[in-house]
Structures are given as C-alpha cells and as structure tokens.
C-alpha cells in the first residue's frame, strides 16, 4: 500500500550528537514536509521541499538540516546546534496540483535527548 | 501567511452534532481551507477541504462563510472515535501548510 514510512519510531540521543530521521514515501508526491510537535502543542514547520534538490526553511529551521536527493526520500538531521531537540517529529507529503489534494503523514518519530 | 483562530477545547455528547469553528480573516482569495485531526501520538489525518462552497464527505461537512473569513467543521453525530485535536489550515499558493494549536474535542459518552 502507498504511504509514508518514518524511522526510527523512537530514538534516544546523547547531547552533542547529530541524529538523522528517515522519511520515505511511495506516493509519487512532489512535496514533502517536516514538522515538530512538543507536548500539548500544535505542529511547527521545520523544512519543506516542493521538488527534488530544492527545499525551504519553515518557521523553526535553526539546528536542523535536510536533503532531497530523491523524490521518495526527505531525511531530517537534528544537529547538535538544536538546543532542545526532544520532541515528536512528523513527516508529510503532498501530491496535489494547484491547491487541491491532501497532506499524508507518517506515524512520527519520537526523539529524546538524554 | 493567513493566521487562524480556533477555540482551545470543546465538548460534545456522543451521537450529537458538533460544530467546530475557525476564524481565518486574513485568508487570500485562492487559499483552500483544510481540516485535519490528530489522535494522541499519531500523525494528523485529513478530514475535508474546500474553497468557497460548502463541502460534504463521509467524515464531515465543511461550511464556509460567504466572506471566507471563517469556516465551521460539522461532525453530524459525534462518536468516541472523533475525540481528537482538530486543525484548520489555510493552504496557500506556496504549498505551505501551517498548523495552529487546534481545538481539542472531548466526546462525552
């Protein structure tokens, strides 16, 4: 079945370490997104990509990096520069044309800094 | 980017209709209005979207004000499975989807 796969589901990191969260989609969608969610809060946009080899910063890009070398993949790296990385991370894709279509989300990755 | 205002929380009795409001007074004329809902520890799921006229699907109805400054998501008969956080999102031509804090819906048995 088509969908979005995020891995790992749970991840623990020591302070000062970089970690990479994987996001793969087989929906043939052009646009992909990364969001961060803190407890009891809404989703905040980190980065998004509308096409391969292109991406833009969202509201909270500092301390994060992304790449989009393939249409199917949009990995997110949480760098040591991110001072408070413990959160729930969600990846999404959108294949609509114009302004139609819906966002599809993965199941999320929960990152905890020890 | 258009900003949205939603009540932080609402309650409904089971099997009664629920009307979830959203104000989006700065929406542009070409922004679609999307609604998503999120269960705890899960990714949001799509509910419905529309542009100007009212929209219906198997999950809900969307009523959009004539001036497009507000919209209402209508769940016709709330069930316990409808308890979630509901987000109203204007979708702009930059293909960005900005989520606010949403409305937490509690369904009372």
Short mmCIF file of C-alpha atoms in Angstrom, two decimals:
data_model
loop_
_atom_site.label_atom_id
_atom_site.label_comp_id
_atom_site.label_asym_id
_atom_site.label_seq_id
_atom_site.Cartn_x
_atom_site.Cartn_y
_atom_site.Cartn_z
CA UNK A 1 0.00 0.00 0.00
CA UNK A 2 1.12 3.54 -0.66
CA UNK A 3 2.14 5.66 2.26
CA UNK A 4 4.84 7.38 4.26
CA UNK A 5 7.31 5.49 6.41
CA UNK A 6 9.25 7.19 9.18
CA UNK A 7 12.07 5.55 11.07
CA UNK A 8 13.03 5.03 13.74
CA UNK A 9 9.85 5.32 15.75
CA UNK A 10 11.77 6.01 18.94
CA UNK A 11 15.27 7.44 19.17
CA UNK A 12 17.47 8.39 22.08
CA UNK A 13 20.37 10.75 21.66
CA UNK A 14 23.13 11.96 23.87
CA UNK A 15 23.75 15.67 23.99
CA UNK A 16 26.14 16.82 21.29
CA UNK A 17 25.26 14.07 18.83
CA UNK A 18 23.71 14.54 15.43
CA UNK A 19 20.86 12.22 14.52
CA UNK A 20 19.08 11.61 11.23
CA UNK A 21 15.40 10.78 10.94
CA UNK A 22 14.30 8.93 7.85
CA UNK A 23 11.18 9.70 5.79
CA UNK A 24 10.30 7.67 2.71
CA UNK A 25 7.15 7.89 0.58
CA UNK A 26 5.90 5.76 -2.28
CA UNK A 27 3.01 8.03 -3.20
CA UNK A 28 4.90 9.71 -6.04
CA UNK A 29 4.36 13.06 -4.31
CA UNK A 30 6.47 16.06 -5.24
CA UNK A 31 6.22 17.99 -1.96
CA UNK A 32 7.44 16.78 1.42
CA UNK A 33 7.43 18.42 4.85
CA UNK A 34 8.94 18.05 8.31
CA UNK A 35 7.11 19.19 11.42
CA UNK A 36 8.00 19.27 15.09
CA UNK A 37 5.42 18.82 17.84
CA UNK A 38 6.01 19.46 21.53
CA UNK A 39 3.68 18.08 24.21
CA UNK A 40 0.27 19.75 24.14
CA UNK A 41 1.27 21.96 21.23
CA UNK A 42 0.42 22.16 17.55
CA UNK A 43 2.73 21.28 14.67
CA UNK A 44 5.50 23.67 13.68
CA UNK A 45 7.03 23.58 10.21
CA UNK A 46 10.78 22.89 10.12
CA UNK A 47 11.56 22.45 6.41
CA UNK A 48 9.68 21.67 3.26
CA UNK A 49 10.61 20.63 -0.25
CA UNK A 50 8.47 21.11 -3.33
CA UNK A 51 10.77 19.30 -5.73
CA UNK A 52 13.92 17.20 -5.81
CA UNK A 53 17.12 19.11 -5.00
CA UNK A 54 15.19 22.07 -3.60
CA UNK A 55 13.98 22.87 -0.09
CA UNK A 56 12.96 25.87 2.00
CA UNK A 57 13.13 26.74 5.67
CA UNK A 58 9.99 26.79 7.74
CA UNK A 59 9.46 28.66 11.00
CA UNK A 60 11.96 26.72 13.14
CA UNK A 61 14.75 25.54 10.83
CA UNK A 62 17.64 26.52 13.11
CA UNK A 63 19.54 23.48 14.30
CA UNK A 64 18.10 21.22 11.59
CA UNK A 65 19.20 20.25 8.10
CA UNK A 66 17.56 18.32 5.27
CA UNK A 67 18.33 16.95 1.82
CA UNK A 68 16.13 15.95 -1.11
CA UNK A 69 18.26 13.90 -3.48
CA UNK A 70 15.43 11.58 -4.44
CA UNK A 71 11.73 12.19 -4.85
CA UNK A 72 10.91 9.40 -2.41
CA UNK A 73 13.17 10.48 0.42
CA UNK A 74 13.43 13.55 2.67
CA UNK A 75 15.70 12.86 5.67
CA UNK A 76 15.94 15.30 8.57
CA UNK A 77 19.14 15.72 10.57
CA UNK A 78 18.86 17.11 14.06
CA UNK A 79 22.22 18.70 14.73
CA UNK A 80 23.98 19.46 17.98
CA UNK A 81 23.10 23.11 17.37
CA UNK A 82 19.47 22.34 18.20
CA UNK A 83 19.34 23.19 21.88
CA UNK A 84 16.08 21.47 22.76
CA UNK A 85 15.59 18.61 20.32
CA UNK A 86 13.35 16.37 22.46
CA UNK A 87 10.06 16.28 20.54
CA UNK A 88 7.76 14.31 18.25
CA UNK A 89 8.76 14.69 14.60
CA UNK A 90 6.30 14.23 11.76
CA UNK A 91 6.95 13.90 8.06
CA UNK A 92 4.28 14.57 5.46
CA UNK A 93 3.89 14.59 1.70
CA UNK A 94 1.53 16.32 -0.70
CA UNK A 95 0.90 15.44 -4.29
CA UNK A 96 -1.83 17.87 -5.16
CA UNK A 97 -1.86 20.05 -8.20
CA UNK A 98 -2.70 23.66 -7.71
CA UNK A 99 -4.44 23.92 -4.38
CA UNK A 100 -6.26 20.63 -4.24
CA UNK A 101 -5.19 17.42 -2.57
CA UNK A 102 -4.47 16.43 0.98
CA UNK A 103 -1.42 16.01 3.18
CA UNK A 104 -0.41 12.48 4.11
CA UNK A 105 1.51 11.96 7.35
CA UNK A 106 3.83 9.30 8.63
CA UNK A 107 3.45 7.82 12.11
CA UNK A 108 6.13 10.04 13.57
CA UNK A 109 9.49 9.67 15.27
CA UNK A 110 9.89 10.48 18.94
CA UNK A 111 13.33 11.82 19.80
CA UNK A 112 14.54 12.00 23.38
CA UNK A 113 17.81 13.62 24.39
CA UNK A 114 19.40 12.01 27.42
CA UNK B 1 0.52 33.70 5.63
CA UNK B 2 -3.07 33.51 6.80
CA UNK B 3 -3.48 33.04 10.55
CA UNK B 4 -6.23 31.02 12.16
CA UNK B 5 -8.04 31.24 15.49
CA UNK B 6 -9.75 28.20 17.00
CA UNK B 7 -11.11 27.55 20.49
CA UNK B 8 -8.64 25.59 22.59
CA UNK B 9 -11.19 22.97 23.57
CA UNK B 10 -14.77 21.87 23.08
CA UNK B 11 -17.01 19.14 24.45
CA UNK B 12 -19.82 17.22 22.86
CA UNK B 13 -22.14 14.47 23.91
CA UNK B 14 -21.91 11.26 21.98
CA UNK B 15 -24.25 10.99 18.97
CA UNK B 16 -24.90 14.73 18.95
CA UNK B 17 -23.71 17.11 16.22
CA UNK B 18 -20.54 19.11 16.79
CA UNK B 19 -19.70 22.44 15.19
CA UNK B 20 -16.00 23.34 15.31
CA UNK B 21 -15.36 26.99 14.36
CA UNK B 22 -12.30 28.55 12.77
CA UNK B 23 -11.58 32.19 12.06
CA UNK B 24 -9.22 32.96 9.17
CA UNK B 25 -9.85 36.62 8.49
CA UNK B 26 -6.55 37.13 6.59
CA UNK B 27 -7.11 34.32 4.13
CA UNK B 28 -6.43 35.13 0.49
CA UNK B 29 -8.95 34.58 -2.24
CA UNK B 30 -7.22 31.48 -3.58
CA UNK B 31 -6.41 29.71 -0.29
CA UNK B 32 -8.21 26.44 0.24
CA UNK B 33 -9.32 25.70 3.80
CA UNK B 34 -8.14 22.32 5.04
CA UNK B 35 -9.17 20.48 8.19
CA UNK B 36 -7.12 17.72 9.79
CA UNK B 37 -7.46 15.84 13.05
CA UNK B 38 -4.87 14.20 15.26
CA UNK B 39 -5.17 11.41 17.78
CA UNK B 40 -2.56 11.20 20.57
CA UNK B 41 0.88 10.06 19.40
CA UNK B 42 -0.24 9.77 15.78
CA UNK B 43 0.21 11.87 12.67
CA UNK B 44 -2.71 14.08 11.66
CA UNK B 45 -5.23 12.70 9.22
CA UNK B 46 -7.11 14.59 6.53
CA UNK B 47 -10.77 15.38 7.21
CA UNK B 48 -12.01 17.73 4.50
CA UNK B 49 -11.13 20.82 2.48
CA UNK B 50 -12.91 23.45 0.42
CA UNK B 51 -12.63 26.83 -1.27
CA UNK B 52 -15.93 28.69 -1.33
CA UNK B 53 -18.99 26.49 -1.29
CA UNK B 54 -19.92 24.01 1.38
CA UNK B 55 -18.41 20.56 1.10
CA UNK B 56 -19.50 17.15 2.35
CA UNK B 57 -17.73 13.82 2.62
CA UNK B 58 -18.18 10.63 4.59
CA UNK B 59 -16.41 12.07 7.62
CA UNK B 60 -17.80 15.57 7.94
CA UNK B 61 -19.21 18.69 6.37
CA UNK B 62 -17.46 22.00 5.89
CA UNK B 63 -19.43 25.21 5.94
CA UNK B 64 -17.54 28.24 4.62
CA UNK B 65 -18.79 31.74 5.32
CA UNK B 66 -19.68 33.83 2.31
CA UNK B 67 -16.87 36.29 3.05
CA UNK B 68 -14.49 33.33 3.65
CA UNK B 69 -13.27 34.82 6.92
CA UNK B 70 -14.48 31.84 8.88
CA UNK B 71 -15.47 28.23 8.46
CA UNK B 72 -17.11 25.52 10.54
CA UNK B 73 -16.36 21.81 10.56
CA UNK B 74 -19.50 19.83 11.28
CA UNK B 75 -19.45 16.31 12.66
CA UNK B 76 -23.03 15.16 12.28
CA UNK B 77 -23.03 12.57 15.04
CA UNK B 78 -20.04 12.59 17.34
CA UNK B 79 -18.62 9.23 18.36
CA UNK B 80 -15.93 8.43 20.89
CA UNK B 81 -13.56 7.85 17.95
CA UNK B 82 -13.97 11.52 17.00
CA UNK B 83 -12.19 12.69 20.14
CA UNK B 84 -9.06 14.36 18.76
CA UNK B 85 -7.38 17.69 18.14
CA UNK B 86 -8.84 19.39 15.06
CA UNK B 87 -6.75 21.79 12.99
CA UNK B 88 -7.99 24.36 10.49
CA UNK B 89 -5.33 25.26 7.90
CA UNK B 90 -5.41 27.72 5.03
CA UNK B 91 -3.42 26.25 2.18
CA UNK B 92 -1.57 28.93 0.26
CA UNK B 93 -0.07 29.05 -3.20
CA UNK B 94 3.38 28.50 -1.71
CA UNK B 95 2.27 24.95 -0.90
CA UNK B 96 2.97 25.50 2.77
CA UNK B 97 0.71 24.03 5.41
CA UNK B 98 0.92 25.91 8.71
CA UNK B 99 -0.81 24.27 11.67
CA UNK B 100 -2.06 26.32 14.60
CA UNK B 101 -2.78 24.91 18.06
CA UNK B 102 -6.14 23.42 17.06
CA UNK B 103 -9.25 22.53 19.05
CA UNK B 104 -9.20 19.57 21.41
CA UNK B 105 -12.57 17.84 21.14
CA UNK B 106 -13.81 15.73 24.04
CA UNK B 107 -16.74 13.42 23.38
CA UNK B 108 -18.77 12.53 26.44
CA UNK B 109 -20.40 9.09 26.46
#
